[in-house]
PDB file of C-alpha atoms in Angstrom:
ATOM      1  CA  ASN A 112     187.753  90.572  50.891  1.00 70.00           C
ATOM      2  CA  ALA A 113     188.486  89.363  54.448  1.00 78.00           C
ATOM      3  CA  GLY A 114     192.169  88.406  53.632  1.00 93.00           C
ATOM      4  CA  VAL A 115     193.440  86.225  56.522  1.00 96.00           C
ATOM      5  CA  THR A 116     191.585  86.174  59.679  1.00 96.00           C
ATOM      6  CA  GLN A 117     193.188  84.167  62.458  1.00 97.00           C
ATOM      7  CA  THR A 118     190.732  81.746  64.774  1.00 97.00           C
ATOM      8  CA  PRO A 119     191.047  82.314  68.053  1.00 97.00           C
ATOM      9  CA  LYS A 120     192.027  85.665  69.068  1.00 96.00           C
ATOM     10  CA  PHE A 121     193.146  84.829  72.849  1.00 96.00           C
ATOM     11  CA  ARG A 122     193.312  81.353  74.911  1.00 96.00           C
ATOM     12  CA  VAL A 123     194.648  80.040  78.071  1.00 97.00           C
ATOM     13  CA  LEU A 124     195.845  76.668  78.409  1.00 96.00           C
ATOM     14  CA  LYS A 125     197.251  74.136  81.143  1.00 97.00           C
ATOM     15  CA  THR A 126     200.264  72.452  80.845  1.00 97.00           C
ATOM     16  CA  GLY A 127     199.319  68.967  78.474  1.00 97.00           C
ATOM     17  CA  GLN A 128     196.500  70.397  77.148  1.00 97.00           C
ATOM     18  CA  SER A 129     195.594  70.536  73.840  1.00 96.00           C
ATOM     19  CA  MET A 130     194.556  73.241  70.966  1.00 96.00           C
ATOM     20  CA  THR A 131     194.295  73.816  66.744  1.00 97.00           C
ATOM     21  CA  LEU A 132     194.561  77.585  66.126  1.00 97.00           C
ATOM     22  CA  LEU A 133     192.772  77.430  62.383  1.00 97.00           C
ATOM     23  CA  CYS A 134     193.770  80.589  60.117  1.00 98.00           C
ATOM     24  CA  ALA A 135     192.221  80.956  57.127  1.00 97.00           C
ATOM     25  CA  GLN A 136     192.641  83.104  53.964  1.00 97.00           C
ATOM     26  CA  ASP A 137     190.108  84.267  51.189  1.00 95.00           C
ATOM     27  CA  MET A 138     192.966  85.119  48.714  1.00 94.00           C
ATOM     28  CA  ASN A 139     192.943  81.961  46.278  1.00 94.00           C
ATOM     29  CA  HIS A 140     197.273  82.210  47.809  1.00 94.00           C
ATOM     30  CA  GLU A 141     199.703  79.035  47.744  1.00 93.00           C
ATOM     31  CA  TYR A 142     201.621  79.571  50.276  1.00 94.00           C
ATOM     32  CA  MET A 143     201.029  80.011  54.019  1.00 95.00           C
ATOM     33  CA  TYR A 144     202.653  79.969  57.339  1.00 96.00           C
ATOM     34  CA  TRP A 145     202.520  79.623  60.528  1.00 98.00           C
ATOM     35  CA  TYR A 146     204.887  81.701  62.882  1.00 97.00           C
ATOM     36  CA  ARG A 147     205.325  82.238  66.589  1.00 97.00           C
ATOM     37  CA  GLN A 148     206.409  86.113  67.927  1.00 96.00           C
ATOM     38  CA  ASP A 149     207.862  86.135  70.941  1.00 94.00           C
ATOM     39  CA  PRO A 150     209.188  89.534  72.843  1.00 87.00           C
ATOM     40  CA  GLY A 151     212.989  90.710  72.668  1.00 82.00           C
ATOM     41  CA  MET A 152     213.043  88.341  68.893  1.00 84.00           C
ATOM     42  CA  GLY A 153     212.034  87.848  65.766  1.00 86.00           C
ATOM     43  CA  LEU A 154     209.596  86.322  64.105  1.00 92.00           C
ATOM     44  CA  ARG A 155     210.356  82.500  63.364  1.00 94.00           C
ATOM     45  CA  LEU A 156     208.897  79.977  61.272  1.00 94.00           C
ATOM     46  CA  ILE A 157     207.127  76.789  62.754  1.00 97.00           C
ATOM     47  CA  HIS A 158     205.907  75.694  60.061  1.00 97.00           C
ATOM     48  CA  TYR A 159     204.176  76.141  55.703  1.00 95.00           C
ATOM     49  CA  SER A 160     202.931  74.977  53.328  1.00 95.00           C
ATOM     50  CA  VAL A 161     203.610  75.678  49.680  1.00 92.00           C
ATOM     51  CA  GLY A 162     199.930  74.356  48.992  1.00 92.00           C
ATOM     52  CA  GLU A 163     196.999  72.269  49.229  1.00 94.00           C
ATOM     53  CA  GLY A 164     197.917  68.951  51.028  1.00 94.00           C
ATOM     54  CA  THR A 165     201.701  70.007  51.577  1.00 95.00           C
ATOM     55  CA  THR A 166     203.615  71.195  55.050  1.00 96.00           C
ATOM     56  CA  ALA A 167     207.551  71.420  55.724  1.00 94.00           C
ATOM     57  CA  LYS A 168     209.024  72.218  58.880  1.00 95.00           C
ATOM     58  CA  GLY A 169     210.350  75.946  59.392  1.00 93.00           C
ATOM     59  CA  GLU A 170     212.860  76.320  61.890  1.00 91.00           C
ATOM     60  CA  VAL A 171     211.387  75.917  65.401  1.00 95.00           C
ATOM     61  CA  PRO A 172     208.429  72.843  63.783  1.00 97.00           C
ATOM     62  CA  ASP A 173     209.085  71.168  67.315  1.00 96.00           C
ATOM     63  CA  GLY A 174     205.437  70.703  69.616  1.00 96.00           C
ATOM     64  CA  TYR A 175     203.354  71.710  66.798  1.00 98.00           C
ATOM     65  CA  ASN A 176     201.712  69.883  63.608  1.00 97.00           C
ATOM     66  CA  VAL A 177     199.919  71.588  61.373  1.00 97.00           C
ATOM     67  CA  SER A 178     197.364  70.418  58.231  1.00 97.00           C
ATOM     68  CA  ARG A 179     196.780  71.741  54.605  1.00 97.00           C
ATOM     69  CA  LEU A 180     193.528  70.073  53.314  1.00 95.00           C
ATOM     70  CA  LYS A 181     191.371  72.614  52.146  1.00 96.00           C
ATOM     71  CA  LYS A 182     193.692  75.612  50.327  1.00 96.00           C
ATOM     72  CA  GLN A 183     191.940  78.250  52.045  1.00 97.00           C
ATOM     73  CA  ASN A 184     193.062  76.559  55.643  1.00 97.00           C
ATOM     74  CA  PHE A 185     195.711  75.946  57.869  1.00 98.00           C
ATOM     75  CA  LEU A 186     195.277  75.014  61.045  1.00 98.00           C
ATOM     76  CA  LEU A 187     198.618  74.481  63.715  1.00 98.00           C
ATOM     77  CA  GLY A 188     198.158  72.010  66.486  1.00 97.00           C
ATOM     78  CA  LEU A 189     199.235  71.914  69.939  1.00 96.00           C
ATOM     79  CA  GLU A 190     199.079  68.072  71.523  1.00 93.00           C
ATOM     80  CA  SER A 191     200.363  68.604  75.068  1.00 96.00           C
ATOM     81  CA  ALA A 192     201.074  71.935  75.613  1.00 96.00           C
ATOM     82  CA  ALA A 193     204.124  73.387  77.493  1.00 97.00           C
ATOM     83  CA  PRO A 194     204.528  77.071  79.067  1.00 97.00           C
ATOM     84  CA  SER A 195     207.112  77.974  76.403  1.00 96.00           C
ATOM     85  CA  GLN A 196     204.816  78.099  73.810  1.00 97.00           C
ATOM     86  CA  THR A 197     202.962  80.815  75.433  1.00 97.00           C
ATOM     87  CA  SER A 198     203.390  83.837  72.351  1.00 97.00           C
ATOM     88  CA  VAL A 199     201.491  85.234  70.025  1.00 97.00           C
ATOM     89  CA  TYR A 200     201.101  83.013  67.004  1.00 98.00           C
ATOM     90  CA  PHE A 201     201.004  84.528  63.440  1.00 97.00           C
ATOM     91  CA  CYS A 202     199.000  83.527  60.610  1.00 97.00           C
ATOM     92  CA  ALA A 203     200.408  84.390  56.928  1.00 96.00           C
ATOM     93  CA  SER A 204     199.898  84.077  53.620  1.00 95.00           C
ATOM     94  CA  LEU A 205     201.449  84.588  50.799  1.00 92.00           C
ATOM     95  CA  ALA A 206     200.547  84.426  46.422  1.00 86.00           C
ATOM     96  CA  GLY A 207     203.584  82.962  44.959  1.00 79.00           C
ATOM     97  CA  ASN A 208     206.796  83.008  45.666  1.00 76.00           C
ATOM     98  CA  LEU A 209     208.660  86.147  48.407  1.00 74.00           C
ATOM     99  CA  ALA A 210     210.940  87.590  45.775  1.00 70.00           C
ATOM    100  CA  THR A 211     207.916  88.991  43.736  1.00 73.00           C
ATOM    101  CA  ASP A 212     205.379  88.994  46.369  1.00 81.00           C
ATOM    102  CA  THR A 213     204.586  90.423  50.429  1.00 85.00           C
ATOM    103  CA  GLN A 214     203.224  88.528  53.022  1.00 90.00           C
ATOM    104  CA  TYR A 215     199.811  89.329  54.454  1.00 94.00           C
ATOM    105  CA  PHE A 216     199.290  88.596  58.179  1.00 95.00           C
ATOM    106  CA  GLY A 217     196.954  87.713  59.729  1.00 96.00           C
ATOM    107  CA  PRO A 218     195.853  89.063  63.507  1.00 96.00           C
ATOM    108  CA  GLY A 219     197.938  87.072  65.667  1.00 96.00           C
ATOM    109  CA  THR A 220     196.806  84.582  68.275  1.00 97.00           C
ATOM    110  CA  ARG A 221     198.004  85.105  71.970  1.00 97.00           C
ATOM    111  CA  LEU A 222     197.903  82.181  74.127  1.00 97.00           C
ATOM    112  CA  THR A 223     199.336  81.714  76.852  1.00 97.00           C
ATOM    113  CA  VAL A 224     200.236  77.948  78.802  1.00 97.00           C
ATOM    114  CA  LEU A 225     200.004  77.889  82.615  1.00 96.00           C
TER     115      LEU A 225
ATOM    116  CA  GLY B1159     224.577  81.185  61.029  1.00 73.00           C
ATOM    117  CA  GLN B1160     222.076  83.436  59.293  1.00 84.00           C
ATOM    118  CA  ASN B1161     221.637  87.104  61.516  1.00 91.00           C
ATOM    119  CA  ILE B1162     219.638  90.337  61.095  1.00 95.00           C
ATOM    120  CA  ASP B1163     221.020  93.201  62.946  1.00 96.00           C
ATOM    121  CA  GLN B1164     218.296  96.040  64.306  1.00 97.00           C
ATOM    122  CA  PRO B1165     218.749  98.725  66.920  1.00 97.00           C
ATOM    123  CA  THR B1166     215.980  97.502  70.115  1.00 96.00           C
ATOM    124  CA  GLU B1167     215.087 101.052  70.059  1.00 97.00           C
ATOM    125  CA  MET B1168     215.381 104.498  69.022  1.00 98.00           C
ATOM    126  CA  THR B1169     213.605 107.714  70.138  1.00 98.00           C
ATOM    127  CA  ALA B1170     212.106 110.455  67.678  1.00 97.00           C
ATOM    128  CA  THR B1171     211.033 113.943  67.426  1.00 97.00           C
ATOM    129  CA  GLU B1172     207.621 114.542  65.783  1.00 97.00           C
ATOM    130  CA  GLY B1173     208.336 116.208  62.770  1.00 97.00           C
ATOM    131  CA  ALA B1174     212.075 115.143  62.360  1.00 98.00           C
ATOM    132  CA  ILE B1175     213.770 112.483  60.059  1.00 98.00           C
ATOM    133  CA  VAL B1176     214.625 108.769  61.688  1.00 98.00           C
ATOM    134  CA  GLN B1177     217.101 106.192  59.921  1.00 98.00           C
ATOM    135  CA  ILE B1178     216.456 102.319  60.918  1.00 98.00           C
ATOM    136  CA  ASN B1179     219.574 100.718  60.443  1.00 98.00           C
ATOM    137  CA  CYS B1180     219.883  96.535  59.676  1.00 98.00           C
ATOM    138  CA  THR B1181     222.849  94.761  58.725  1.00 98.00           C
ATOM    139  CA  TYR B1182     222.669  90.907  57.867  1.00 97.00           C
ATOM    140  CA  GLN B1183     224.341  87.835  57.446  1.00 96.00           C
ATOM    141  CA  THR B1184     222.323  85.332  55.626  1.00 93.00           C
ATOM    142  CA  SER B1185     223.337  82.220  53.279  1.00 90.00           C
ATOM    143  CA  GLY B1186     222.307  83.914  49.925  1.00 92.00           C
ATOM    144  CA  PHE B1187     220.605  86.826  49.442  1.00 94.00           C
ATOM    145  CA  ASN B1188     217.197  87.466  46.985  1.00 92.00           C
ATOM    146  CA  GLY B1189     215.322  90.718  49.031  1.00 94.00           C
ATOM    147  CA  LEU B1190     214.959  92.639  51.660  1.00 95.00           C
ATOM    148  CA  PHE B1191     211.228  93.989  53.111  1.00 95.00           C
ATOM    149  CA  TRP B1192     210.623  95.980  56.080  1.00 96.00           C
ATOM    150  CA  TYR B1193     207.330  95.780  58.122  1.00 96.00           C
ATOM    151  CA  GLN B1194     205.461  98.262  60.037  1.00 97.00           C
ATOM    152  CA  GLN B1195     203.829  96.751  63.355  1.00 96.00           C
ATOM    153  CA  HIS B1196     201.495  98.765  65.424  1.00 96.00           C
ATOM    154  CA  ALA B1197     201.988  97.332  69.599  1.00 93.00           C
ATOM    155  CA  GLY B1198     199.777  94.263  69.806  1.00 91.00           C
ATOM    156  CA  GLU B1199     198.723  94.250  65.618  1.00 93.00           C
ATOM    157  CA  ALA B1200     199.934  92.087  62.352  1.00 94.00           C
ATOM    158  CA  PRO B1201     202.686  92.923  60.535  1.00 94.00           C
ATOM    159  CA  THR B1202     201.955  95.327  57.184  1.00 94.00           C
ATOM    160  CA  PHE B1203     204.609  95.729  54.334  1.00 92.00           C
ATOM    161  CA  LEU B1204     205.792  98.479  54.032  1.00 94.00           C
ATOM    162  CA  SER B1205     208.646  97.855  51.915  1.00 93.00           C
ATOM    163  CA  TYR B1206     211.503  95.651  49.552  1.00 93.00           C
ATOM    164  CA  ASN B1207     214.750  95.900  47.563  1.00 94.00           C
ATOM    165  CA  VAL B1208     216.483  93.566  45.980  1.00 94.00           C
ATOM    166  CA  LEU B1209     218.470  95.619  44.105  1.00 95.00           C
ATOM    167  CA  ASP B1210     220.959  98.373  45.741  1.00 97.00           C
ATOM    168  CA  GLY B1211     220.466 102.206  45.949  1.00 97.00           C
ATOM    169  CA  LEU B1212     217.315 104.021  47.636  1.00 97.00           C
ATOM    170  CA  GLU B1213     213.566 102.861  47.579  1.00 93.00           C
ATOM    171  CA  GLU B1214     211.130 106.137  48.374  1.00 94.00           C
ATOM    172  CA  LYS B1215     207.625 105.405  49.497  1.00 90.00           C
ATOM    173  CA  GLY B1216     205.889 108.807  50.420  1.00 94.00           C
ATOM    174  CA  ARG B1217     207.354 109.651  53.981  1.00 96.00           C
ATOM    175  CA  PHE B1218     209.445 106.731  53.458  1.00 97.00           C
ATOM    176  CA  SER B1219     212.501 105.393  51.896  1.00 97.00           C
ATOM    177  CA  SER B1220     213.994 102.195  52.069  1.00 97.00           C
ATOM    178  CA  PHE B1221     217.641 102.201  51.010  1.00 98.00           C
ATOM    179  CA  LEU B1222     219.732  98.792  50.358  1.00 98.00           C
ATOM    180  CA  SER B1223     223.576  97.604  49.860  1.00 98.00           C
ATOM    181  CA  ARG B1224     224.366  93.970  48.907  1.00 97.00           C
ATOM    182  CA  SER B1225     228.249  94.271  49.278  1.00 96.00           C
ATOM    183  CA  LYS B1226     227.721  95.749  53.326  1.00 96.00           C
ATOM    184  CA  GLY B1227     224.355  93.467  54.076  1.00 97.00           C
ATOM    185  CA  TYR B1228     223.565  96.792  54.885  1.00 97.00           C
ATOM    186  CA  SER B1229     219.556  98.278  54.665  1.00 98.00           C
ATOM    187  CA  TYR B1230     218.181 101.380  56.545  1.00 98.00           C
ATOM    188  CA  LEU B1231     214.438 102.726  56.951  1.00 98.00           C
ATOM    189  CA  LEU B1232     214.173 106.574  56.575  1.00 98.00           C
ATOM    190  CA  LEU B1233     210.942 107.751  57.997  1.00 98.00           C
ATOM    191  CA  LYS B1234     210.533 111.540  57.053  1.00 97.00           C
ATOM    192  CA  GLU B1235     208.364 113.882  59.090  1.00 97.00           C
ATOM    193  CA  LEU B1236     207.688 111.778  61.177  1.00 98.00           C
ATOM    194  CA  GLN B1237     204.207 111.632  62.726  1.00 97.00           C
ATOM    195  CA  MET B1238     202.861 110.161  66.200  1.00 97.00           C
ATOM    196  CA  LYS B1239     201.354 107.165  64.404  1.00 97.00           C
ATOM    197  CA  ASP B1240     204.718 106.081  63.420  1.00 98.00           C
ATOM    198  CA  SER B1241     205.296 105.330  67.218  1.00 98.00           C
ATOM    199  CA  ALA B1242     205.482 101.118  66.180  1.00 97.00           C
ATOM    200  CA  SER B1243     208.453  98.153  65.397  1.00 97.00           C
ATOM    201  CA  TYR B1244     210.078  98.222  62.591  1.00 98.00           C
ATOM    202  CA  LEU B1245     211.097  94.504  61.202  1.00 97.00           C
ATOM    203  CA  CYS B1246     213.773  93.596  58.716  1.00 97.00           C
ATOM    204  CA  ALA B1247     213.529  90.885  56.714  1.00 95.00           C
ATOM    205  CA  VAL B1248     215.256  89.001  54.860  1.00 94.00           C
ATOM    206  CA  VAL B1249     214.720  86.252  51.459  1.00 92.00           C
ATOM    207  CA  ASP B1250     217.499  83.846  52.196  1.00 90.00           C
ATOM    208  CA  SER B1251     218.770  81.267  49.188  1.00 89.00           C
ATOM    209  CA  ASN B1252     215.768  78.897  49.773  1.00 85.00           C
ATOM    210  CA  TYR B1253     213.233  81.950  49.590  1.00 84.00           C
ATOM    211  CA  GLN B1254     212.646  81.638  53.372  1.00 86.00           C
ATOM    212  CA  LEU B1255     212.479  84.697  55.651  1.00 89.00           C
ATOM    213  CA  ILE B1256     214.808  85.133  58.057  1.00 91.00           C
ATOM    214  CA  TRP B1257     213.405  87.951  60.525  1.00 94.00           C
ATOM    215  CA  GLY B1258     215.641  90.891  62.452  1.00 95.00           C
ATOM    216  CA  ALA B1259     214.358  91.311  65.825  1.00 94.00           C
ATOM    217  CA  GLY B1260     212.758  95.105  65.026  1.00 96.00           C
ATOM    218  CA  THR B1261     213.430  97.883  66.393  1.00 97.00           C
ATOM    219  CA  LYS B1262     210.388  99.824  68.360  1.00 97.00           C
ATOM    220  CA  LEU B1263     210.687 103.717  67.822  1.00 98.00           C
ATOM    221  CA  ILE B1264     208.775 105.920  69.710  1.00 98.00           C
ATOM    222  CA  ILE B1265     208.023 109.124  68.997  1.00 97.00           C
ATOM    223  CA  LYS B1266     207.728 112.278  71.244  1.00 96.00           C
ATOM    224  CA  PRO B1267     206.049 115.783  70.926  1.00 94.00           C
TER     225      PRO B1267
END
């Protein structure tokens, strides 16, 4: 039982390049989330999904796209990376709702955009 | 707007007790979480409060006062491994998590 895994762990991009971050969970959780974490700021929600085939915008969705084609996977795409997207990205999953369950986080992806 | 306030940094001595405060102003309230995050790692769950009062779990306790928009995390018998950031997060009326910036706790021998 691996829990929540993220690929890659580190990445350096040049401005304008694109990339996809992969999040996978083996706990059969319905909800999945993408956050970014910047120094001195709380975790900020980028996009989330309440089930296979569904996605929704969070607090800071601009510049990112997501897809949830399979229940266990949640992909985060950057079409044209900008230096402002330099951050640590965390994926999380949740079995039910936040009133009864806790989020489980992946190890994070450190992204630098030059 | 929605806001969660925590001290940026605290220092305590090994073996002592420390209280980390969190105040919040959110659109609705459906519970408050505390997470621990060691440097370079993912946040891990510590506690969840939805009713007023104190929840004790080993060396860690968490308190909630909904009328005051206030919570604290109490860490007893501090150990060096408790050096980490402690994140407060509130579930709002839309069942979204609003996160504080975290409190970096430094433990000195």
